[in-house]
Structure formats: C-alpha cells, structure tokens
Coordinates of N, CA and C in Angstrom, one line a residue:
M1 N 14.6 21.7 -39.2 CA 14.0 22.8 -38.5 C 13.6 22.3 -37.1
S2 N 13.9 23.2 -36.1 CA 13.6 22.9 -34.7 C 12.1 22.8 -34.5
T3 N 11.7 21.9 -33.6 CA 10.3 21.9 -33.2 C 10.0 22.8 -32.0
H4 N 11.0 23.5 -31.5 CA 10.7 24.4 -30.4 C 10.2 25.7 -30.8
E5 N 9.3 26.3 -30.1 CA 8.8 27.7 -30.3 C 9.0 28.5 -29.0
Q6 N 9.1 29.8 -29.1 CA 9.2 30.6 -27.9 C 7.8 30.9 -27.4
T7 N 7.6 30.7 -26.1 CA 6.3 31.0 -25.5 C 6.3 32.5 -25.1
P8 N 5.1 33.1 -24.8 CA 5.1 34.5 -24.4 C 6.0 34.8 -23.2
A9 N 6.2 33.8 -22.3 CA 7.1 34.1 -21.2 C 8.6 33.9 -21.5
G10 N 8.9 33.7 -22.8 CA 10.3 33.6 -23.2 C 10.9 32.2 -23.0
R11 N 10.1 31.2 -22.6 CA 10.5 29.9 -22.5 C 10.4 29.1 -23.8
P12 N 11.2 28.2 -24.1 CA 11.0 27.3 -25.3 C 9.8 26.4 -25.1
G13 N 9.0 26.4 -26.1 CA 7.8 25.5 -26.1 C 8.2 24.0 -26.3
P14 N 7.3 23.1 -25.9 CA 7.7 21.7 -26.0 C 7.8 21.2 -27.4
P15 N 8.6 20.2 -27.7 CA 8.6 19.6 -29.0 C 7.4 18.8 -29.3
A16 N 7.2 18.5 -30.5 CA 6.0 17.7 -30.9 C 6.0 16.4 -30.2
R17 N 4.7 16.0 -29.7 CA 4.6 14.7 -29.0 C 3.8 13.7 -29.8
S18 N 4.0 12.5 -29.5 CA 3.3 11.4 -30.1 C 2.0 11.1 -29.3
G19 N 0.8 11.5 -29.8 CA -0.4 11.3 -29.1 C -0.7 9.8 -28.9
G20 N -0.4 9.0 -29.9 CA -0.6 7.6 -29.9 C 0.2 6.9 -28.7
A21 N 1.4 7.3 -28.6 CA 2.3 6.7 -27.6 C 1.8 7.1 -26.2
A22 N 1.3 8.3 -26.0 CA 0.8 8.8 -24.7 C -0.5 8.0 -24.4
A23 N -1.4 7.8 -25.4 CA -2.6 7.1 -25.1 C -2.4 5.6 -24.7
I24 N -1.4 5.0 -25.4 CA -1.1 3.6 -25.0 C -0.5 3.5 -23.6
G25 N 0.3 4.5 -23.3 CA 0.9 4.5 -21.9 C -0.1 4.6 -20.9
W26 N -1.1 5.5 -21.1 CA -2.2 5.7 -20.1 C -3.1 4.5 -20.0
A27 N -3.4 3.8 -21.2 CA -4.2 2.6 -21.2 C -3.5 1.5 -20.4
L28 N -2.2 1.3 -20.6 CA -1.5 0.3 -19.9 C -1.5 0.6 -18.4
T29 N -1.3 1.9 -18.0 CA -1.3 2.2 -16.6 C -2.6 1.9 -15.9
I30 N -3.7 2.3 -16.5 CA -5.0 2.1 -15.9 C -5.4 0.6 -15.9
G31 N -5.1 -0.1 -17.0 CA -5.4 -1.5 -17.1 C -4.6 -2.4 -16.1
L32 N -3.3 -2.1 -15.9 CA -2.5 -2.9 -15.1 C -2.5 -2.5 -13.6
N33 N -3.0 -1.3 -13.3 CA -3.0 -0.8 -11.9 C -4.4 -0.8 -11.3
V34 N -5.4 -0.8 -12.1 CA -6.8 -0.7 -11.6 C -7.6 -1.9 -12.0
V35 N -7.8 -2.1 -13.3 CA -8.7 -3.1 -13.8 C -8.2 -4.5 -13.5
A36 N -6.9 -4.8 -13.9 CA -6.4 -6.2 -13.7 C -6.3 -6.6 -12.2
P37 N -5.9 -5.7 -11.2 CA -5.9 -6.2 -9.8 C -7.3 -6.5 -9.3
I38 N -8.3 -5.7 -9.7 CA -9.7 -6.0 -9.2 C -10.2 -7.3 -9.8
L39 N -10.0 -7.5 -11.1 CA -10.4 -8.8 -11.7 C -9.7 -10.0 -11.1
T40 N -8.4 -9.8 -10.9 CA -7.6 -10.9 -10.3 C -8.2 -11.3 -8.9
Y41 N -8.4 -10.3 -8.1 CA -8.9 -10.6 -6.8 C -10.3 -11.3 -6.8
D42 N -11.2 -10.8 -7.7 CA -12.5 -11.4 -7.8 C -12.5 -12.8 -8.3
I43 N -11.6 -13.1 -9.3 CA -11.5 -14.4 -9.9 C -10.9 -15.4 -8.8
L44 N -9.9 -15.0 -8.1 CA -9.2 -15.9 -7.2 C -10.1 -16.2 -6.0
T45 N -10.8 -15.2 -5.5 CA -11.6 -15.4 -4.3 C -12.9 -16.1 -4.6
E46 N -13.6 -15.7 -5.7 CA -14.9 -16.2 -6.0 C -14.9 -17.5 -6.7
D47 N -14.0 -17.7 -7.7 CA -14.0 -18.8 -8.5 C -13.0 -19.9 -8.1
H48 N -11.9 -19.5 -7.4 CA -10.9 -20.5 -7.0 C -10.7 -20.7 -5.5
G49 N -11.5 -20.0 -4.7 CA -11.5 -20.2 -3.3 C -10.3 -19.7 -2.5
W50 N -9.5 -18.8 -3.1 CA -8.3 -18.2 -2.5 C -8.8 -17.4 -1.3
S51 N -7.8 -17.3 -0.3 CA -8.1 -16.4 0.8 C -8.0 -14.9 0.3
E52 N -8.6 -14.0 1.1 CA -8.5 -12.6 0.7 C -7.1 -12.1 0.7
F53 N -6.3 -12.5 1.7 CA -4.9 -12.1 1.8 C -4.1 -12.5 0.6
G54 N -4.2 -13.8 0.2 CA -3.5 -14.4 -0.9 C -3.9 -13.7 -2.2
A55 N -5.2 -13.5 -2.4 CA -5.7 -12.8 -3.6 C -5.1 -11.4 -3.7
L56 N -5.1 -10.7 -2.6 CA -4.6 -9.3 -2.6 C -3.1 -9.3 -3.0
L57 N -2.4 -10.2 -2.4 CA -0.9 -10.3 -2.7 C -0.6 -10.6 -4.1
V58 N -1.4 -11.5 -4.7 CA -1.2 -11.8 -6.1 C -1.6 -10.7 -7.0
S59 N -2.7 -10.0 -6.6 CA -3.1 -8.8 -7.4 C -2.1 -7.7 -7.5
G60 N -1.2 -7.7 -6.5 CA -0.1 -6.7 -6.5 C 1.0 -6.9 -7.6
V61 N 0.9 -8.1 -8.2 CA 1.9 -8.4 -9.3 C 1.7 -7.5 -10.5
W62 N 0.5 -7.1 -10.7 CA 0.2 -6.3 -12.0 C 0.9 -5.0 -12.0
P63 N 0.9 -4.2 -10.9 CA 1.7 -2.9 -10.9 C 3.2 -3.2 -11.2
V64 N 3.7 -4.3 -10.7 CA 5.1 -4.6 -11.0 C 5.3 -4.8 -12.5
L65 N 4.3 -5.5 -13.1 CA 4.4 -5.7 -14.6 C 4.3 -4.4 -15.3
D66 N 3.5 -3.5 -14.8 CA 3.4 -2.2 -15.5 C 4.7 -1.5 -15.5
S67 N 5.4 -1.5 -14.4 CA 6.7 -0.8 -14.4 C 7.7 -1.5 -15.3
A68 N 7.7 -2.9 -15.3 CA 8.6 -3.6 -16.2 C 8.3 -3.3 -17.7
V69 N 7.0 -3.2 -18.1 CA 6.6 -2.9 -19.4 C 7.1 -1.5 -19.8
M70 N 7.0 -0.5 -18.9 CA 7.4 0.8 -19.2 C 8.9 0.9 -19.4
V71 N 9.6 0.2 -18.5 CA 11.1 0.2 -18.6 C 11.5 -0.4 -19.9
A72 N 10.9 -1.5 -20.3 CA 11.3 -2.2 -21.6 C 10.9 -1.3 -22.8
W73 N 9.8 -0.6 -22.7 CA 9.3 0.2 -23.8 C 10.2 1.4 -24.0
R74 N 10.6 2.1 -22.9 CA 11.5 3.3 -23.0 C 12.9 2.9 -23.2
R75 N 13.3 1.6 -22.9 CA 14.6 1.1 -23.0 C 15.6 1.9 -22.1
K76 N 15.1 2.4 -21.0 CA 16.0 3.0 -20.0 C 15.2 3.1 -18.7
V77 N 16.0 3.2 -17.6 CA 15.4 3.3 -16.3 C 15.6 4.8 -15.9
D78 N 14.5 5.6 -15.8 CA 14.6 6.9 -15.4 C 14.2 7.1 -13.9
E79 N 14.3 8.3 -13.4 CA 14.1 8.5 -12.0 C 12.7 8.1 -11.6
F80 N 11.7 8.3 -12.5 CA 10.3 7.9 -12.2 C 10.2 6.4 -12.0
A81 N 10.8 5.6 -12.9 CA 10.8 4.2 -12.8 C 11.5 3.7 -11.5
V82 N 12.6 4.4 -11.2 CA 13.3 4.0 -9.9 C 12.4 4.2 -8.7
V83 N 11.7 5.3 -8.6 CA 10.8 5.6 -7.5 C 9.7 4.5 -7.5
S84 N 9.1 4.2 -8.6 CA 8.0 3.3 -8.7 C 8.5 1.9 -8.2
L85 N 9.7 1.5 -8.6 CA 10.2 0.2 -8.3 C 10.5 0.1 -6.8
V86 N 11.1 1.2 -6.3 CA 11.4 1.2 -4.8 C 10.1 1.0 -4.0
F87 N 9.0 1.7 -4.4 CA 7.8 1.6 -3.6 C 7.1 0.2 -3.8
L88 N 7.3 -0.4 -5.0 CA 6.8 -1.8 -5.2 C 7.6 -2.8 -4.3
V89 N 8.9 -2.5 -4.1 CA 9.7 -3.4 -3.2 C 9.2 -3.2 -1.8
I90 N 9.0 -1.9 -1.4 CA 8.5 -1.6 0.0 C 7.1 -2.3 0.2
T91 N 6.3 -2.2 -0.8 CA 4.9 -2.9 -0.7 C 5.1 -4.4 -0.5
A92 N 6.0 -5.0 -1.2 CA 6.2 -6.5 -1.1 C 6.7 -6.8 0.3
V93 N 7.6 -6.0 0.8 CA 8.3 -6.3 2.1 C 7.2 -6.2 3.2
V94 N 6.5 -5.0 3.2 CA 5.6 -4.8 4.3 C 4.4 -5.8 4.2
S95 N 4.1 -6.3 3.0 CA 3.1 -7.3 2.9 C 3.4 -8.7 3.5
L96 N 4.7 -8.9 3.7 CA 5.1 -10.2 4.2 C 5.4 -10.1 5.7
V97 N 5.4 -9.0 6.3 CA 5.6 -8.9 7.8 C 4.4 -8.5 8.5
G98 N 4.3 -8.7 9.8 CA 3.2 -8.4 10.6 C 2.0 -9.3 10.4
A99 N 0.8 -8.9 10.7 CA -0.4 -9.7 10.6 C -0.7 -10.0 9.2
H100 N -1.0 -11.3 8.9 CA -1.3 -11.7 7.5 C -2.8 -11.8 7.4
T101 N -3.5 -10.7 7.4 CA -4.9 -10.6 7.2 C -5.2 -9.6 6.0
A102 N -6.3 -9.7 5.4 CA -6.7 -8.9 4.3 C -6.7 -7.4 4.8
R103 N -7.3 -7.2 5.9 CA -7.4 -5.8 6.4 C -6.0 -5.2 6.7
A104 N -5.1 -6.0 7.3 CA -3.8 -5.6 7.5 C -3.1 -5.2 6.2
L105 N -3.3 -6.0 5.2 CA -2.6 -5.7 3.9 C -3.2 -4.4 3.3
L106 N -4.5 -4.2 3.4 CA -5.0 -2.9 2.9 C -4.5 -1.7 3.7
I107 N -4.3 -1.9 5.0 CA -3.7 -0.8 5.8 C -2.3 -0.5 5.4
K108 N -1.5 -1.6 5.2 CA -0.2 -1.5 4.7 C -0.1 -0.7 3.4
D109 N -1.0 -1.0 2.5 CA -1.0 -0.3 1.2 C -1.2 1.2 1.4
S110 N -2.1 1.5 2.4 CA -2.3 2.9 2.7 C -1.0 3.5 3.3
G111 N -0.3 2.7 4.0 CA 1.0 3.2 4.5 C 2.0 3.5 3.4
V112 N 1.9 2.7 2.3 CA 2.8 3.0 1.2 C 2.5 4.3 0.5
T113 N 1.2 4.6 0.3 CA 0.9 5.9 -0.3 C 1.2 7.0 0.7
G114 N 1.1 6.8 2.0 CA 1.5 7.8 3.0 C 3.0 8.0 2.9
L115 N 3.8 6.9 2.7 CA 5.2 7.1 2.5 C 5.5 7.9 1.2
F116 N 4.7 7.7 0.2 CA 4.9 8.5 -1.0 C 4.7 10.0 -0.7
G117 N 3.7 10.3 0.1 CA 3.5 11.7 0.5 C 4.7 12.2 1.3
L118 N 5.2 11.4 2.2 CA 6.4 11.9 2.9 C 7.6 12.0 2.0
L119 N 7.7 11.2 1.0 CA 8.8 11.3 0.1 C 8.7 12.6 -0.7
C120 N 7.5 12.9 -1.1 CA 7.3 14.2 -1.8 C 7.8 15.4 -0.9
L121 N 7.4 15.4 0.3 CA 7.8 16.5 1.2 C 9.3 16.5 1.5
A122 N 9.9 15.3 1.6 CA 11.4 15.2 1.9 C 12.2 15.7 0.7
T123 N 11.7 15.5 -0.5 CA 12.5 15.9 -1.7 C 12.4 17.4 -1.9
L124 N 11.6 18.1 -1.1 CA 11.7 19.6 -1.2 C 13.0 20.1 -0.7
L125 N 13.8 19.3 0.0 CA 15.1 19.6 0.5 C 16.2 19.2 -0.5
A126 N 15.8 18.5 -1.5 CA 16.7 18.0 -2.5 C 16.9 19.1 -3.6
P127 N 18.0 18.9 -4.5 CA 18.2 19.9 -5.5 C 17.0 20.1 -6.4
R128 N 16.3 19.0 -6.7 CA 15.1 19.0 -7.5 C 14.0 18.2 -6.9
P129 N 12.8 18.7 -6.7 CA 11.7 18.0 -6.0 C 11.2 16.8 -6.9
L130 N 10.5 15.9 -6.2 CA 10.0 14.7 -6.9 C 9.1 15.0 -8.1
M131 N 8.2 16.0 -8.0 CA 7.3 16.3 -9.0 C 8.0 16.8 -10.3
F132 N 9.2 17.2 -10.2 CA 9.9 17.6 -11.4 C 10.1 16.3 -12.3
Y133 N 10.4 15.2 -11.7 CA 10.6 14.0 -12.4 C 9.3 13.4 -12.9
F134 N 8.3 13.5 -12.0 CA 7.0 13.0 -12.5 C 6.4 13.9 -13.6
G135 N 6.7 15.2 -13.5 CA 6.3 16.1 -14.6 C 7.0 15.7 -15.9
R136 N 8.2 15.4 -15.9 CA 9.0 15.0 -17.1 C 8.4 13.7 -17.6
K137 N 8.0 12.8 -16.7 CA 7.4 11.5 -17.2 C 6.1 11.8 -18.0
F138 N 5.2 12.6 -17.5 CA 3.9 12.8 -18.1 C 3.8 14.0 -19.0
A139 N 4.7 15.0 -18.9 CA 4.6 16.1 -19.8 C 5.4 15.9 -21.1
T140 N 6.1 14.9 -21.2 CA 6.9 14.6 -22.4 C 6.6 13.2 -22.9
D141 N 7.0 12.9 -24.1 CA 6.8 11.5 -24.6 C 8.0 10.6 -24.5
G142 N 9.0 11.0 -23.7 CA 10.1 10.2 -23.4 C 11.3 10.2 -24.3
T143 N 11.1 11.0 -25.4 CA 12.2 11.2 -26.4 C 13.3 12.0 -25.8
P144 N 14.6 11.8 -26.2 CA 15.7 12.7 -25.7 C 15.4 14.2 -25.9
E145 N 14.8 14.5 -27.0 CA 14.5 16.0 -27.3 C 13.5 16.5 -26.3
S146 N 12.5 15.8 -26.0 CA 11.5 16.3 -25.1 C 12.0 16.3 -23.6
A147 N 12.8 15.3 -23.3 CA 13.4 15.3 -21.9 C 14.4 16.5 -21.8
A148 N 15.2 16.8 -22.8 CA 16.1 17.9 -22.7 C 15.3 19.2 -22.6
W149 N 14.2 19.3 -23.3 CA 13.4 20.6 -23.2 C 12.9 20.7 -21.7
W150 N 12.4 19.6 -21.1 CA 11.9 19.7 -19.7 C 13.0 20.1 -18.8
N151 N 14.2 19.4 -18.9 CA 15.3 19.7 -18.0 C 15.8 21.2 -18.2
G152 N 15.7 21.7 -19.4 CA 16.1 23.1 -19.6 C 15.2 24.1 -18.9
L153 N 14.0 23.8 -18.6 CA 13.1 24.7 -17.9 C 13.5 25.0 -16.5
W154 N 14.3 24.2 -15.9 CA 14.7 24.3 -14.5 C 15.5 25.7 -14.3
Q155 N 16.0 26.2 -15.4 CA 16.8 27.5 -15.2 C 15.9 28.7 -14.9
F156 N 14.5 28.5 -15.1 CA 13.6 29.6 -14.8 C 13.1 29.6 -13.4
D157 N 13.2 30.7 -12.7 CA 12.7 30.8 -11.3 C 11.3 30.4 -11.1
G158 N 10.4 30.9 -12.0 CA 9.0 30.5 -11.9 C 8.7 29.0 -12.0
F159 N 9.5 28.4 -12.9 CA 9.3 26.9 -13.1 C 9.8 26.2 -11.8
R160 N 10.9 26.6 -11.2 CA 11.4 26.0 -10.0 C 10.4 26.1 -8.9
S161 N 9.8 27.3 -8.7 CA 8.8 27.6 -7.7 C 7.6 26.8 -7.9
T162 N 7.1 26.6 -9.2 CA 6.0 25.8 -9.5 C 6.2 24.4 -9.1
M163 N 7.3 23.8 -9.5 CA 7.6 22.4 -9.2 C 7.6 22.2 -7.7
R164 N 8.1 23.1 -6.9 CA 8.2 22.9 -5.5 C 6.8 23.0 -4.8
T165 N 6.0 23.9 -5.3 CA 4.6 24.1 -4.8 C 3.8 22.8 -5.1
I166 N 3.9 22.3 -6.3 CA 3.2 21.1 -6.7 C 3.6 19.9 -5.9
T167 N 4.9 19.8 -5.6 CA 5.4 18.7 -4.8 C 4.8 18.8 -3.4
L168 N 4.8 20.0 -2.8 CA 4.2 20.2 -1.5 C 2.8 19.8 -1.4
V169 N 2.0 20.2 -2.4 CA 0.5 19.8 -2.4 C 0.3 18.3 -2.6
W170 N 1.1 17.7 -3.5 CA 1.0 16.3 -3.7 C 1.3 15.5 -2.4
G171 N 2.4 16.0 -1.7 CA 2.8 15.3 -0.5 C 1.7 15.4 0.6
V172 N 1.1 16.5 0.8 CA 0.0 16.7 1.8 C -1.2 15.9 1.3
G173 N -1.5 15.9 0.0 CA -2.7 15.2 -0.5 C -2.6 13.7 -0.3
Y174 N -1.4 13.1 -0.5 CA -1.3 11.7 -0.4 C -1.2 11.3 1.1
L175 N -0.7 12.1 1.9 CA -0.8 11.8 3.4 C -2.2 11.8 3.8
A176 N -3.0 12.7 3.4 CA -4.4 12.8 3.8 C -5.2 11.6 3.2
E177 N -4.9 11.2 1.9 CA -5.5 10.0 1.3 C -5.2 8.8 2.1
A178 N -4.0 8.6 2.6 CA -3.6 7.4 3.3 C -4.4 7.3 4.6
L179 N -4.5 8.4 5.3 CA -5.2 8.4 6.6 C -6.7 8.1 6.4
V180 N -7.3 8.6 5.3 CA -8.7 8.3 5.0 C -8.9 6.8 4.7
R181 N -8.0 6.2 3.9 CA -8.1 4.8 3.6 C -7.9 3.9 4.8
I182 N -7.0 4.3 5.7 CA -6.9 3.5 6.9 C -8.1 3.5 7.7
V183 N -8.8 4.6 7.9 CA -10.1 4.7 8.6 C -11.1 3.8 7.9
L184 N -11.2 3.9 6.6 CA -12.2 3.2 5.9 C -11.9 1.7 5.9
A185 N -10.7 1.3 6.0 CA -10.3 -0.2 6.1 C -10.9 -0.8 7.3
Y186 N -11.0 0.0 8.4 CA -11.6 -0.6 9.6 C -13.2 -0.4 9.6
A187 N -13.7 0.5 8.8 CA -15.1 0.8 8.8 C -15.9 0.0 7.8
L188 N -15.2 -0.5 6.7 CA -15.9 -1.2 5.7 C -15.4 -2.6 5.5
S189 N -16.1 -3.4 4.8 CA -15.7 -4.8 4.6 C -14.6 -4.9 3.6
T190 N -13.8 -6.0 3.6 CA -12.7 -6.1 2.7 C -13.1 -6.1 1.2
S191 N -14.2 -6.8 0.9 CA -14.7 -6.9 -0.5 C -15.0 -5.5 -1.0
V192 N -15.6 -4.6 -0.1 CA -15.8 -3.2 -0.6 C -14.5 -2.5 -0.7
M193 N -13.6 -2.7 0.2 CA -12.4 -1.9 0.1 C -11.5 -2.3 -1.0
V194 N -11.6 -3.6 -1.5 CA -10.8 -4.0 -2.7 C -11.2 -3.2 -3.9
V195 N -12.4 -2.8 -4.0 CA -12.9 -2.0 -5.1 C -12.6 -0.5 -4.8
L196 N -12.9 -0.1 -3.6 CA -12.8 1.3 -3.2 C -11.4 1.8 -3.1
S197 N -10.5 0.9 -2.6 CA -9.1 1.4 -2.4 C -8.4 1.9 -3.7
P198 N -8.4 1.2 -4.8 CA -7.8 1.8 -6.0 C -8.6 2.9 -6.5
V199 N -9.9 2.9 -6.3 CA -10.7 4.1 -6.7 C -10.3 5.4 -6.0
L200 N -10.0 5.2 -4.7 CA -9.6 6.4 -3.9 C -8.2 6.8 -4.3
I201 N -7.3 5.8 -4.6 CA -6.0 6.2 -5.0 C -6.0 7.0 -6.3
Y202 N -6.8 6.5 -7.3 CA -6.8 7.2 -8.6 C -7.8 8.4 -8.6
A203 N -8.7 8.5 -7.7 CA -9.5 9.7 -7.6 C -8.6 10.8 -7.0
T204 N -7.8 10.4 -6.0 CA -6.9 11.4 -5.5 C -5.9 11.8 -6.5
L205 N -5.4 10.9 -7.3 CA -4.5 11.2 -8.4 C -5.1 12.1 -9.4
G206 N -6.4 11.8 -9.8 CA -7.1 12.6 -10.7 C -7.3 14.0 -10.2
A207 N -7.7 14.2 -8.9 CA -7.9 15.5 -8.4 C -6.7 16.3 -8.3
L208 N -5.6 15.6 -7.9 CA -4.3 16.3 -7.9 C -3.8 16.7 -9.3
A209 N -4.0 15.8 -10.2 CA -3.6 16.1 -11.6 C -4.4 17.3 -12.2
L210 N -5.7 17.3 -11.9 CA -6.5 18.5 -12.4 C -6.1 19.8 -11.7
W211 N -5.8 19.7 -10.4 CA -5.3 20.9 -9.7 C -3.9 21.3 -10.3
T212 N -3.1 20.3 -10.6 CA -1.8 20.6 -11.1 C -1.9 21.3 -12.5
A213 N -2.8 20.8 -13.3 CA -2.9 21.4 -14.7 C -3.4 22.9 -14.5
W214 N -4.4 23.1 -13.6 CA -4.9 24.4 -13.4 C -3.8 25.4 -12.8
F215 N -3.1 24.9 -11.9 CA -2.1 25.7 -11.2 C -1.0 26.0 -12.2
S216 N -0.6 25.0 -13.0 CA 0.5 25.3 -14.0 C 0.1 26.3 -15.0
R217 N -1.2 26.2 -15.5 CA -1.7 27.2 -16.5 C -1.7 28.6 -15.8
R218 N -2.1 28.7 -14.6 CA -2.2 30.0 -13.9 C -0.8 30.6 -13.7
R219 N 0.2 29.7 -13.3 CA 1.6 30.2 -13.2 C 2.2 30.6 -14.5
A220 N 1.8 29.9 -15.6 CA 2.3 30.2 -16.9 C 1.7 31.6 -17.4
A221 N 0.4 31.8 -17.1 CA -0.2 33.1 -17.5 C 0.4 34.2 -16.7
E222 N 0.7 34.0 -15.4 CA 1.4 35.0 -14.6 C 2.7 35.4 -15.1
G223 N 3.5 34.3 -15.5 CA 4.8 34.5 -16.1 C 4.7 35.3 -17.4
A224 N 3.7 35.0 -18.2 CA 3.5 35.7 -19.5 C 3.2 37.2 -19.2
R225 N 2.4 37.5 -18.2 CA 2.1 38.9 -17.9 C 3.3 39.6 -17.4
R226 N 4.1 39.0 -16.6 CA 5.3 39.6 -16.1 C 6.3 39.9 -17.2
Q227 N 6.4 38.9 -18.1 CA 7.3 39.1 -19.3 C 6.8 40.3 -20.2
A228 N 5.5 40.3 -20.4 CA 5.0 41.4 -21.2 C 5.2 42.8 -20.6
A229 N 5.0 42.8 -19.2 CA 5.2 44.1 -18.5 C 6.7 44.5 -18.6
A230 N 7.6 43.5 -18.4 CA 9.0 43.8 -18.5 C 9.4 44.4 -19.9
E231 N 8.8 43.7 -20.9 CA 9.2 44.2 -22.3 C 8.6 45.6 -22.5
T232 N 7.4 45.8 -22.0 CA 6.8 47.2 -22.2 C 7.7 48.2 -21.5
A233 N 8.1 47.9 -20.2 CA 9.0 48.8 -19.5 C 10.3 49.1 -20.2
A234 N 10.9 48.0 -20.8 CA 12.1 48.2 -21.4 C 12.0 49.0 -22.7
A235 N 10.9 48.8 -23.4 CA 10.6 49.7 -24.6 C 10.4 51.1 -24.2
A236 N 9.8 51.4 -23.1 CA 9.5 52.8 -22.7 C 10.8 53.5 -22.2

C-alpha cells in the first residue's frame, strides 16, 4: 500500500518519515557545527596556549567532519552535500590567504556566508533554485521514495513559485547577516565573536527556517483554497 495521500490542493502528501533519523541528523549538525568548534577554540587557546588564528582554523575541521558523516550515512553525495563541501573548500582557501589574524579569519567567515547569499540569488536564474535542494534535504528523510515525492512537486506552479521566493529571502537574509558580522568583528573582541559568530549564523538560520515554515504553510493554504474554489466552480 502506498504511503502517499492526496492533499487538499491535489498534491501527493509526503511518505512516512523516520523521526529518529531526523533527530540524529539535527543533533549531529548542531554538535559538530556549533558546540564542537566553540569547545575546541576554548581548549586550544586557554589550556594549550594556541594562537587565536590557529585555534579558529582547527575549529573549522568539525563542519568538514559533519559533511563527511552525512555523506557516509546517506551513502551518496547529493546536491546539498556538494554545495556544503564547495563552501568548506572556499573557507579553507580564504583562511590561508591574506592577513593571518583572528579578526581577519572571522571576517573571511562572514564573507563565506555572504557568498552563500549571493549563490542563492544566482540560482534564481537556474532551472531549480538552491532552496529546492535544501528543502529536499530537510523535508525528507533521504529515502528514494521521499526524494521522488519532493522532486515530483516541481510540476506544480505554486510549488515552483514558493521555492523561488524562499531562495530570494534566504539570499537577502544571509547577505545582511554577513554584513552585520563584519561590523561586529571590528567592534567586539575576538573571544566574544568566537561565541557570537556561530550564534548569529544559527539565529539567522532559525529565523529564516521559521519564516520558511510559516510562508510554506500560507502558500499551501492558498493553494488549497484555490483548488476548492476550482472544484466548486467545476461542479456548478
């Protein structure tokens, strides 16, 4: 028996998801991208006398490990993983050029998130915008069935419009976040920014995720109303 159901807007509903798998994925993401880098920086600078620049550079290994774990877990490299790895390479390259100071590294990190915002805007010209692939990453559990369901939604005009609008907002949001962090990198001490920088990144991510959930629900409700109106008109 199929796990798909028809939604009020006539779209197939998502297949059943594994809640445990999703929880493990989020725990790994937060642990390896927020908690581990902060602890690594504190331990290296306070207990082992490392320079701020060296500690920041080593702390950046954890996000690389996060991507490697996810690729090994899913046993495939999807578009989301490719984008993540590309930006990790960019981060590593820009970290090794220019001024080797902790403040310079923090500013370069802001440049990376700014580049992510620009990438979002650039993909609006592509056949499918970047948030389509990010949506597939987080709205499904990675199984072939759930991925096929997400890919199939592209045939609907409302879904395509929603993905492009979300991509536009994320692009503008991350460009603004990068500018704010650059300003704060000059205004605050490095020790404060080491803690504040990932908080800003994930606060921006959280705000955009909440807006995305609200906007998606609103668009789905609008689609359901249009479908109901069309069915009523057809019946009349």
